[in-house]
Coordinates of C-alpha atoms in Angstrom, one line a residue:
Chain D
M1 CA 0.0 0.0 0.0
K2 CA 1.2 3.4 -0.9
N3 CA 1.8 6.0 1.8
H4 CA -0.5 8.8 1.0
K5 CA 0.1 10.9 4.1
P6 CA 1.6 14.1 2.8
N7 CA 4.3 15.6 5.0
E8 CA 3.9 19.0 6.5
E9 CA 6.2 20.7 4.0
Q10 CA 4.2 19.3 1.1
L11 CA 1.0 20.5 2.7
K12 CA 2.4 24.0 3.2
E13 CA 3.5 24.1 -0.4
Q14 CA 0.1 22.9 -1.6
L15 CA -1.6 25.6 0.5
R16 CA 0.6 28.2 -1.0
K17 CA -0.4 27.0 -4.5
L18 CA -4.2 27.3 -3.9
P19 CA -5.6 29.6 -6.5
K20 CA -5.8 33.3 -5.9
M21 CA -9.4 34.4 -5.6
E22 CA -10.0 37.7 -7.3
D23 CA -12.6 40.2 -6.6
K24 CA -14.0 40.9 -10.1
R25 CA -15.6 44.2 -9.1
S26 CA -13.9 47.5 -9.9
K27 CA -12.5 49.8 -7.3
E28 CA -15.1 52.4 -8.2
E29 CA -17.9 49.9 -7.8
I30 CA -16.7 48.9 -4.3
Y31 CA -16.3 52.5 -3.2
K32 CA -19.8 53.3 -4.4
Q33 CA -21.2 50.5 -2.3
I34 CA -19.2 51.6 0.7
E35 CA -20.3 55.2 0.3
L36 CA -23.9 54.1 0.1
K37 CA -23.6 52.3 3.3
I38 CA -21.8 55.0 5.2
Y39 CA -24.0 57.8 3.9
P40 CA -27.3 56.2 3.0
D41 CA -29.8 58.3 1.2
E42 CA -32.5 59.1 3.6
E43 CA -35.2 59.0 1.0
A44 CA -34.1 55.5 -0.1
T45 CA -34.0 54.4 3.5
R46 CA -37.5 55.6 4.2
K47 CA -38.8 53.8 1.1
K48 CA -37.0 50.7 2.0
R49 CA -38.4 50.8 5.5
S50 CA -41.9 51.2 4.3
F51 CA -41.5 48.2 2.0
V52 CA -40.2 46.1 4.8
W53 CA -43.0 47.1 7.1
I54 CA -45.9 46.4 4.7
P55 CA -45.2 42.6 4.5
M56 CA -44.3 42.4 8.2
I57 CA -47.6 44.0 9.2
A58 CA -49.5 41.9 6.8
T59 CA -47.9 38.7 8.2
V60 CA -48.6 39.7 11.8
C61 CA -52.2 40.5 10.9
A62 CA -52.7 37.2 9.1
A63 CA -51.1 35.3 12.0
L64 CA -53.3 37.0 14.5
L65 CA -56.4 36.3 12.4
I66 CA -55.5 32.6 12.2
F67 CA -54.8 32.5 15.9
V68 CA -58.2 34.1 16.8
I69 CA -60.1 31.8 14.4
I70 CA -58.4 28.6 15.8
Q71 CA -59.1 29.8 19.3
G72 CA -62.7 30.5 18.5
Q73 CA -63.1 26.9 17.2
D74 CA -61.1 24.8 19.6
F75 CA -60.5 26.8 22.7
S76 CA -64.1 28.0 23.2
K77 CA -64.0 27.0 26.8
N78 CA -60.8 28.8 27.5
Y79 CA -61.3 31.7 25.2
D80 CA -61.5 34.4 27.8
Q81 CA -58.6 33.2 29.7
S82 CA -56.2 32.7 26.7
T83 CA -57.0 36.1 25.1
S84 CA -56.3 37.9 28.3
E85 CA -53.1 35.9 28.6
L86 CA -52.1 37.0 25.1
A87 CA -52.7 40.6 25.9
D88 CA -50.7 40.4 29.1
E89 CA -47.4 39.5 27.5
S90 CA -45.3 40.1 30.5
S91 CA -47.2 38.0 33.0
M92 CA -45.4 34.8 33.9
D93 CA -48.3 33.7 36.0
S94 CA -50.6 33.7 33.0
S95 CA -48.1 31.8 30.9
E96 CA -48.1 29.2 33.6
K97 CA -51.9 28.9 33.4
F98 CA -51.6 28.6 29.7
D99 CA -49.1 25.7 30.1
N100 CA -51.5 23.9 32.5
S101 CA -54.2 23.8 29.8
N102 CA -51.8 21.6 27.8
D103 CA -53.0 18.5 29.5
E104 CA -56.4 18.9 28.0
I105 CA -55.2 19.1 24.5
A106 CA -55.6 16.1 22.2
T107 CA -55.8 17.2 18.6
S108 CA -52.7 18.0 16.6
E109 CA -54.2 21.3 15.5
E110 CA -54.5 22.3 19.1
A111 CA -51.0 21.1 19.7
D112 CA -49.8 23.4 17.0
V113 CA -51.4 26.3 18.7
M114 CA -49.8 25.3 21.9
E115 CA -46.4 25.1 20.2
E116 CA -46.9 28.6 19.0
A117 CA -47.8 29.8 22.4
E118 CA -44.9 27.9 24.0
S119 CA -42.4 29.4 21.6
F120 CA -43.8 32.8 22.5
N121 CA -43.3 32.0 26.2
E122 CA -39.7 30.9 25.4
N123 CA -39.0 34.3 23.8
E124 CA -40.4 35.9 26.9
M125 CA -38.3 33.7 29.1
H126 CA -35.3 34.5 27.0
D127 CA -35.9 38.2 27.7
T128 CA -36.3 37.7 31.4
A129 CA -33.3 35.4 31.6
Y130 CA -31.1 38.5 31.7
R131 CA -30.7 41.0 34.5
Y132 CA -31.2 44.6 33.2
L133 CA -29.7 47.5 35.0
L134 CA -31.3 50.3 33.0
D135 CA -34.8 51.5 32.6
T136 CA -35.3 53.2 29.2
D137 CA -38.9 54.3 30.0
D138 CA -39.1 57.9 31.0
T139 CA -40.4 57.4 34.5
Q140 CA -41.5 60.5 36.2
S141 CA -41.8 59.0 39.6
A142 CA -38.1 57.8 39.7
S143 CA -35.9 58.9 42.6
Y144 CA -32.1 58.8 42.4
M145 CA -29.4 58.2 44.9
A146 CA -25.7 57.4 44.6
F147 CA -23.1 55.7 46.7
L148 CA -19.3 55.4 46.8
T149 CA -17.7 52.1 46.2
E150 CA -15.6 50.5 49.0
Q151 CA -12.4 52.4 48.0
A152 CA -14.2 55.5 46.8
Q153 CA -12.7 55.2 43.4
H154 CA -16.1 54.9 41.7
I155 CA -19.6 56.2 42.2
V156 CA -22.6 53.9 41.9
P157 CA -25.8 55.8 41.0
V158 CA -29.1 54.0 41.6
T159 CA -32.6 54.7 40.3
I160 CA -35.5 53.8 42.6
L161 CA -38.8 53.2 40.9
N162 CA -41.1 53.5 43.9
N163 CA -43.4 56.4 44.7
N164 CA -43.1 55.9 48.4
F165 CA -39.3 56.1 48.5
S166 CA -37.6 58.2 51.1
Y167 CA -33.9 58.8 51.2
S168 CA -33.6 57.9 54.9
H169 CA -35.0 54.4 54.2
I170 CA -32.6 53.4 51.5
S171 CA -31.6 50.3 53.4
E172 CA -35.1 48.9 52.7
Y173 CA -34.2 48.9 49.0
I174 CA -30.6 47.9 48.9
N175 CA -28.2 46.1 51.2
L176 CA -25.3 48.5 51.1
E177 CA -22.9 46.4 53.2
E178 CA -23.4 43.2 51.1
N179 CA -22.9 45.2 47.9
G180 CA -19.8 47.1 49.1
L181 CA -21.5 50.5 48.8
Y182 CA -21.0 53.4 51.1
D183 CA -23.5 56.2 51.9
I184 CA -21.6 59.4 52.2
G185 CA -24.3 60.7 54.6
I186 CA -27.4 61.2 52.4
S187 CA -29.6 59.1 54.7
D188 CA -28.7 61.6 57.4
M189 CA -30.1 64.5 55.4
H190 CA -33.6 65.6 54.8
F191 CA -34.8 66.6 51.3
E192 CA -38.0 68.3 50.2
R193 CA -38.6 68.4 46.5
D194 CA -41.2 70.4 44.6
D195 CA -40.7 69.8 40.9
K196 CA -37.2 71.2 40.2
Q197 CA -36.9 73.0 43.6
V198 CA -35.0 71.1 46.2
R199 CA -34.5 72.1 49.9
A200 CA -31.9 70.2 51.9
T201 CA -31.3 70.0 55.6
F202 CA -28.4 68.3 57.5
T203 CA -29.7 66.4 60.4
D204 CA -27.8 66.2 63.7
S205 CA -26.5 62.7 62.8
F206 CA -24.8 63.9 59.6
E207 CA -21.1 63.4 60.0
L208 CA -18.7 63.8 57.1
Q209 CA -15.3 65.1 57.8
Q210 CA -14.4 68.1 55.8
S211 CA -11.6 67.4 53.3
G212 CA -11.0 68.1 49.6
S213 CA -11.9 64.6 48.5
N214 CA -15.0 64.4 50.7
S215 CA -16.2 67.7 49.4
S216 CA -15.7 66.5 45.8
N217 CA -17.4 63.2 46.5
F218 CA -20.3 64.9 48.2
D219 CA -20.7 67.2 45.2
K220 CA -20.7 64.3 42.8
I221 CA -23.2 62.3 44.8
I222 CA -25.6 65.2 45.1
T223 CA -25.2 65.8 41.4
F224 CA -26.0 62.2 40.5
M225 CA -29.1 62.4 42.8
F226 CA -30.7 65.5 41.4
Q227 CA -29.3 66.3 38.0
P228 CA -31.4 63.6 36.3
L229 CA -34.5 65.4 37.7
G230 CA -33.5 68.6 36.0
V231 CA -32.6 70.3 39.2
E232 CA -29.9 73.0 38.8
E233 CA -29.4 74.1 42.4
I234 CA -30.2 73.1 45.9
Q235 CA -31.4 75.4 48.6
F236 CA -29.7 74.4 51.9
E237 CA -31.7 75.2 55.0
N238 CA -28.7 74.9 57.3
R239 CA -24.9 74.7 57.0
D240 CA -22.3 72.0 57.5
P241 CA -18.5 72.4 57.1
I242 CA -18.6 70.1 54.1
L243 CA -20.1 73.0 52.1
N244 CA -17.3 75.4 53.1
E245 CA -15.4 74.9 49.9
V246 CA -18.4 75.7 47.7
D247 CA -19.0 79.1 46.4
M248 CA -22.6 79.6 47.5
S249 CA -24.8 82.7 47.7
N250 CA -27.9 82.6 49.9
N251 CA -27.1 78.9 50.6
L252 CA -27.9 78.0 47.0
Y253 CA -25.7 75.1 46.0
P254 CA -25.2 75.0 42.2
L255 CA -25.2 71.5 40.5
S256 CA -22.8 70.8 37.7
P257 CA -24.0 68.5 34.9
I258 CA -23.0 64.9 34.8
E259 CA -20.8 64.8 31.7
Q260 CA -18.4 62.4 30.0
V261 CA -18.7 59.4 32.4
P262 CA -17.5 55.9 31.4
Y263 CA -19.5 53.2 33.2
K264 CA -17.8 49.9 34.2
I265 CA -19.1 47.0 36.4
Y266 CA -18.6 47.0 40.1
Q267 CA -19.1 43.8 42.1
Y268 CA -18.2 43.5 45.7
N269 CA -17.6 39.9 46.9
T270 CA -20.7 38.0 46.0
G271 CA -22.9 41.1 45.8
L272 CA -24.8 42.1 42.6
D273 CA -23.3 43.8 39.6
W274 CA -23.7 47.6 39.4
F275 CA -22.7 50.1 36.9
A276 CA -20.0 52.3 38.4
A277 CA -18.9 55.7 37.2
K278 CA -15.2 56.5 37.3
N279 CA -14.5 59.0 39.9
D280 CA -11.5 60.5 38.3
G281 CA -9.9 61.0 34.9
T282 CA -10.9 63.0 31.8
F283 CA -12.6 61.3 28.9
K284 CA -13.2 64.0 26.3
T285 CA -14.9 61.9 23.6
L286 CA -17.2 58.9 23.7
T287 CA -14.5 56.8 21.9
V288 CA -12.1 57.5 24.7
A289 CA -14.7 56.6 27.2
L290 CA -15.5 53.3 25.4
E291 CA -11.8 52.4 25.3
E292 CA -11.6 53.1 29.1
M293 CA -14.5 50.8 29.6
K294 CA -12.4 47.9 28.3
I295 CA -9.9 48.3 31.2
A296 CA -10.3 46.1 34.3
E297 CA -9.6 47.5 37.8
P298 CA -9.5 44.4 39.9
E299 CA -8.0 46.2 42.8
F300 CA -11.2 48.2 43.1
N301 CA -13.5 45.2 42.3
V302 CA -14.3 46.7 38.9
R303 CA -14.6 44.7 35.7
P304 CA -14.6 46.1 32.2
S305 CA -18.1 46.6 30.7
I306 CA -16.7 46.1 27.2
P307 CA -14.6 43.0 26.4
E308 CA -10.9 43.9 26.5
D309 CA -10.3 42.6 22.9
T310 CA -13.1 44.6 21.3
V311 CA -12.4 46.7 18.2
I312 CA -14.5 49.8 18.6
D313 CA -15.6 52.3 16.0
T314 CA -17.9 55.3 16.6
K315 CA -19.4 57.8 14.3
D316 CA -21.9 60.6 14.9
Q317 CA -25.0 60.0 12.8
T318 CA -26.7 63.2 13.9
A319 CA -26.1 65.6 16.9
D320 CA -28.3 63.3 19.0
Q321 CA -27.4 59.9 17.5
V322 CA -24.2 58.0 17.5
F323 CA -23.3 54.8 15.7
V324 CA -21.2 52.4 17.7
S325 CA -19.6 49.3 16.1
L326 CA -18.1 46.6 18.3
S327 CA -16.3 43.4 17.3
S328 CA -15.1 40.8 19.8
D329 CA -15.2 37.1 20.1
Q330 CA -16.8 37.5 23.4
I331 CA -19.9 39.2 22.1
G332 CA -22.8 36.8 21.9
E333 CA -26.1 35.9 23.6
N334 CA -24.9 36.4 27.2
Q335 CA -25.3 38.6 30.2
S336 CA -22.0 40.4 29.5
T337 CA -23.3 41.5 26.1
V338 CA -26.5 42.9 27.7
Q339 CA -24.3 44.7 30.2
M340 CA -22.1 46.0 27.5
I341 CA -25.0 47.5 25.6
E342 CA -26.5 49.0 28.7
A343 CA -23.2 50.5 29.9
I344 CA -22.7 52.1 26.5
L345 CA -26.3 53.5 26.6
A346 CA -25.6 55.0 30.0
T347 CA -22.2 56.3 29.0
A348 CA -23.5 57.8 25.7
S349 CA -26.2 59.7 27.6
T350 CA -23.4 61.6 29.5
Y351 CA -22.1 62.7 26.1
G352 CA -25.4 64.2 25.2
Y353 CA -26.6 61.5 22.8
Q354 CA -30.2 60.6 22.8
E355 CA -29.8 57.4 20.8
V356 CA -27.2 54.8 19.9
L357 CA -27.3 52.7 16.8
F358 CA -25.3 49.5 17.5
S359 CA -23.5 47.1 15.1
I360 CA -22.3 44.1 17.1
G361 CA -23.1 41.3 14.6
M362 CA -26.4 40.6 16.3
D363 CA -29.9 42.1 15.7
Q364 CA -31.3 41.3 19.1
I365 CA -29.9 40.8 22.5
G366 CA -32.4 40.2 25.3
K367 CA -35.0 42.9 25.2
Y368 CA -32.9 45.2 23.0
D369 CA -33.6 45.3 19.3
L370 CA -30.3 46.3 17.8
S371 CA -31.6 46.8 14.3
Q372 CA -33.0 50.1 15.5
P373 CA -31.4 53.0 17.3
I374 CA -31.8 52.6 21.1
Q375 CA -32.7 55.4 23.4
T376 CA -30.0 56.4 26.0
T377 CA -31.0 56.9 29.6
D378 CA -29.7 58.2 32.9
Q379 CA -31.9 55.7 34.8
I380 CA -29.1 53.5 35.9
N381 CA -29.0 50.6 38.4
V382 CA -32.7 50.4 38.7
I383 CA -34.2 49.0 41.8
Q384 CA -37.9 48.7 42.6
Chain O
M1 CA -12.1 59.2 2.7
K2 CA -11.8 58.2 -1.0
T3 CA -8.0 58.7 -1.0
T4 CA -7.6 56.5 2.1
F5 CA -9.8 53.9 0.5
E6 CA -7.8 53.9 -2.7
E7 CA -4.5 53.6 -0.9
L8 CA -5.9 50.6 1.1
Y9 CA -7.4 49.1 -2.0
Y10 CA -4.2 49.2 -4.0
K11 CA -2.1 47.8 -1.2
Y12 CA -4.3 45.1 0.3
H13 CA -7.5 44.5 -1.5
Q14 CA -6.8 41.2 -3.2
D15 CA -5.1 39.8 -0.1
L16 CA -8.1 40.9 2.0
F17 CA -10.5 39.3 -0.5
Q18 CA -8.4 36.1 -0.5
F19 CA -8.3 35.8 3.3
I20 CA -12.0 36.3 3.7
F21 CA -12.9 34.0 0.8
Y22 CA -10.9 31.1 2.1
M23 CA -12.5 31.5 5.5
I24 CA -16.1 31.4 4.2
K25 CA -15.8 29.9 0.7
D26 CA -18.6 32.0 -0.7
K27 CA -17.7 34.8 -3.2
Q28 CA -20.9 36.7 -2.8
Q29 CA -20.7 36.8 0.9
T30 CA -17.0 37.6 0.7
E31 CA -17.8 40.7 -1.3
D32 CA -20.3 41.9 1.4
I33 CA -17.8 41.2 4.2
V34 CA -15.0 43.0 2.4
Q35 CA -17.2 46.0 2.1
E36 CA -18.1 45.8 5.8
V37 CA -14.4 45.7 6.6
Y38 CA -13.7 48.8 4.6
I39 CA -16.5 50.6 6.4
K40 CA -15.1 49.8 9.8
V41 CA -11.6 50.6 8.7
L42 CA -12.5 53.9 7.1
S43 CA -14.6 55.1 10.0
S44 CA -11.9 54.3 12.5
Y45 CA -8.8 55.2 10.4
Q46 CA -8.2 58.3 12.4
N47 CA -7.8 56.1 15.6
F48 CA -5.1 54.0 14.0
K49 CA -2.1 54.8 16.1
G50 CA 0.5 52.9 14.1
E51 CA 1.2 50.6 17.0
S52 CA 1.0 47.7 14.6
S53 CA 1.5 47.7 10.8
E54 CA -1.4 48.9 8.7
K55 CA -1.8 45.5 7.2
T56 CA -1.9 43.7 10.5
W57 CA -4.5 46.2 11.8
L58 CA -6.6 45.7 8.6
F59 CA -6.5 41.9 8.9
S60 CA -7.4 42.0 12.6
I61 CA -10.5 44.0 11.7
A62 CA -11.2 41.6 8.8
R63 CA -11.0 38.7 11.2
H64 CA -13.5 40.3 13.6
V65 CA -16.0 41.0 10.9
T66 CA -15.6 37.5 9.5
F67 CA -16.3 36.0 12.9
D68 CA -19.3 38.2 13.4
Y69 CA -20.6 36.7 10.1
F70 CA -20.0 33.2 11.4
R71 CA -21.9 34.0 14.6
K72 CA -24.8 35.4 12.6
L73 CA -24.8 32.4 10.4
K74 CA -24.7 30.0 13.4
R75 CA -27.7 31.7 15.0
K76 CA -29.7 31.6 11.7
R77 CA -28.8 28.0 11.3
T78 CA -29.8 27.1 14.8
K79 CA -33.1 28.9 14.5
F80 CA -33.8 27.1 11.2
L81 CA -32.9 23.7 12.5
E82 CA -35.0 24.2 15.7
F83 CA -37.9 25.4 13.6
F84 CA -37.9 22.2 11.5
N85 CA -36.8 20.0 14.4
W86 CA -34.1 18.4 12.3
G87 CA -31.4 17.4 14.8
E88 CA -28.3 15.6 13.4
E89 CA -29.6 15.2 9.9
G90 CA -30.0 18.9 9.7
E91 CA -26.4 19.4 10.9
Q92 CA -25.2 17.6 7.9
L93 CA -27.1 19.8 5.4
K94 CA -24.7 21.4 3.0
S95 CA -24.7 25.1 2.2
D96 CA -26.0 26.0 -1.2
Y97 CA -23.1 28.0 -2.5
Q98 CA -21.3 26.8 -5.6
E99 CA -17.6 26.1 -5.9
P100 CA -15.9 29.0 -7.7
E101 CA -14.6 28.7 -11.3
E102 CA -11.0 28.7 -10.0
Y103 CA -11.8 25.4 -8.2
V104 CA -12.9 23.6 -11.3
M105 CA -9.5 24.2 -12.8
L106 CA -7.7 22.5 -10.0
D107 CA -6.2 19.0 -10.2
D108 CA -7.6 16.3 -7.9
Q109 CA -5.0 16.7 -5.2
M110 CA -5.5 20.5 -5.0
K111 CA -9.3 20.0 -4.9
Q112 CA -8.8 17.7 -2.0
I113 CA -6.8 20.2 0.0
Y114 CA -9.3 22.9 -0.8
Q115 CA -12.1 20.6 0.5
C116 CA -10.1 19.4 3.5
M117 CA -9.7 23.0 4.8
E118 CA -13.3 22.6 5.9
Y119 CA -12.2 19.9 8.3
C120 CA -10.3 22.5 10.2
T121 CA -11.8 24.6 12.9
N122 CA -12.2 28.3 12.1
D123 CA -9.3 29.1 14.3
Q124 CA -7.1 26.6 12.5
K125 CA -8.3 27.8 9.2
Q126 CA -7.4 31.4 9.8
V127 CA -3.9 30.4 11.0
I128 CA -3.1 28.4 7.9
I129 CA -4.5 31.1 5.6
L130 CA -2.5 33.8 7.3
R131 CA 0.6 31.8 7.5
F132 CA 0.8 30.0 4.2
M133 CA -1.5 31.8 1.8
Q134 CA -0.8 35.3 3.1
D135 CA 2.7 34.7 4.2
F136 CA 2.4 36.4 7.5
N137 CA 5.2 35.4 10.0
I138 CA 4.3 33.9 13.4
N139 CA 4.6 37.3 15.2
D140 CA 2.3 39.1 12.8
T141 CA -0.2 36.3 12.8
A142 CA -0.2 36.4 16.6
E143 CA -0.8 40.1 16.5
I144 CA -3.6 39.9 14.1
L145 CA -5.3 37.2 16.1
D146 CA -4.4 38.8 19.4
W147 CA -2.9 35.5 20.5
S148 CA 0.5 34.4 21.9
T149 CA 3.0 33.1 19.4
S150 CA 2.9 29.7 21.1
K151 CA -0.9 29.5 20.5
V152 CA -0.3 30.3 16.9
K153 CA 2.3 27.5 16.6
T154 CA 0.1 25.0 18.4
T155 CA -2.9 25.9 16.3
Q156 CA -0.9 25.7 13.1
H157 CA 0.4 22.3 14.1
R158 CA -3.1 21.0 14.8
A159 CA -4.4 22.5 11.5
L160 CA -1.7 20.7 9.5
K161 CA -2.5 17.4 11.3
A162 CA -6.2 17.8 10.6
L163 CA -5.4 18.4 6.9
Q164 CA -3.1 15.4 6.8
Q165 CA -5.8 13.2 8.4
C166 CA -8.4 14.4 6.0
M167 CA -6.2 13.9 2.9
M168 CA -5.4 10.3 4.1
T169 CA -9.1 9.5 4.6
S170 CA -9.9 10.9 1.2
Y171 CA -7.2 8.7 -0.5
R172 CA -8.4 5.6 1.3
E173 CA -12.0 6.2 0.4
E174 CA -11.0 6.7 -3.2
E175 CA -8.8 3.5 -3.3
G176 CA -11.7 1.5 -1.7
Y177 CA -14.0 2.8 -4.3
H178 CA -11.6 1.8 -7.1
E179 CA -11.1 -1.7 -5.6
E180 CA -14.8 -2.3 -5.3
S181 CA -15.5 -1.3 -8.9

């Protein structure tokens, strides 16, 4: 028998001899295509969108019609229950009820309907499988608070979506010790808010030693608490030495805007993940901030919010919208990718962008539809 | 932007096309991916700091874009297979792209090596393309892939082994077929 095993040198030689594949398109043709993609004609885009939507809407309508007809025929007993379940897409309880009705189903037609419903539930489960740290709905009733991390190198802002929230009862909403968060003394202050007017009072238990870094941290925490509410200054009802370094007239404390903040992920021991704003450094552009977000700071329990090997491109689409392209082997259907998207949305918000259009090689991750621009938000680290 | 594109085009276009084509073996898709690479390169060209060579940087972006394509393809494929509930049979379904005209002109041995590249993993494939078809040295290959040089060497070794194995199997099958007939 002949020995057909080629040696490595022969193989290398054969690989080198594989034919050169040539791109038959002209340079001009390629450039035109690229230009079209970079600067798409808005009119063409609008037309294209309307053409895409028409068959989509038609398909959805047809599917709904079929679903209603089948339900009317075969699910007459359960009609009221199942339609209400369909309407309440986010209710896990209702999907459980729907699953229970599976036992009663015998015909294959009914089984098909069940499959459809189950796959719908799977999608729902897929969405709820991730933990989300942002709330992109414009919630009027949100309250904001912020904490220092254990070594005070980062600030963790939180958004509390509860109408009954009071700053002095923050411990009912979050376990600060377990999460390695430090309240600079906010729970020892009293705040009264009337729309964009805030009056603040230091209680007797407020104790924060006066120092440059404490003053700076106090300023940032107060800013993170009230700037998202559109508050520009705080009226202090009494004085504390911590305010000595601030130039105030009539006890009016001016708030500076939250600008140019890269968000990374802070996790203390086995506590939860939180987006943490860097407390120092200057990040003049979004691109610089995104590059910073690739850097781990293990000494401060901070992980990168963007994989370290990511190739990042950004481009302003309009004054309000930025295009962000990210390439990394680690991007995929996982929690880290959800966190990356959310960290970028939070960061882009501090650069004045209203929307981010992502290109990460995926059209959907969790609840985020990446084929469309996504609204940025300052509602970060949401707790109910 | 046009000037930058033209410079890149003259210097690297055919190499870029070649690299992406041999990764995915589909000319039409290659054309789309090459365009995508240019878009990324042109929109981030001002950020290129010259820490690596221009060619290494370009190929590193090409590699990322190609792997994004693989991920998209995998997701589409998984959804498709789940939809029709084809398990293993579905896994063996072949893609519908045609071999390029350049393939038809090859002799049997070269056809075999062309086909056997598909028995390598994507990581192995990119190493052998960069090393032997694009003539990058070990250090540049490591830089493009963001790997250590030892990982490049190991992957290269495994890729060549996989190719050898595939070539041997193909010969045996061919001999068996001739003996039977």
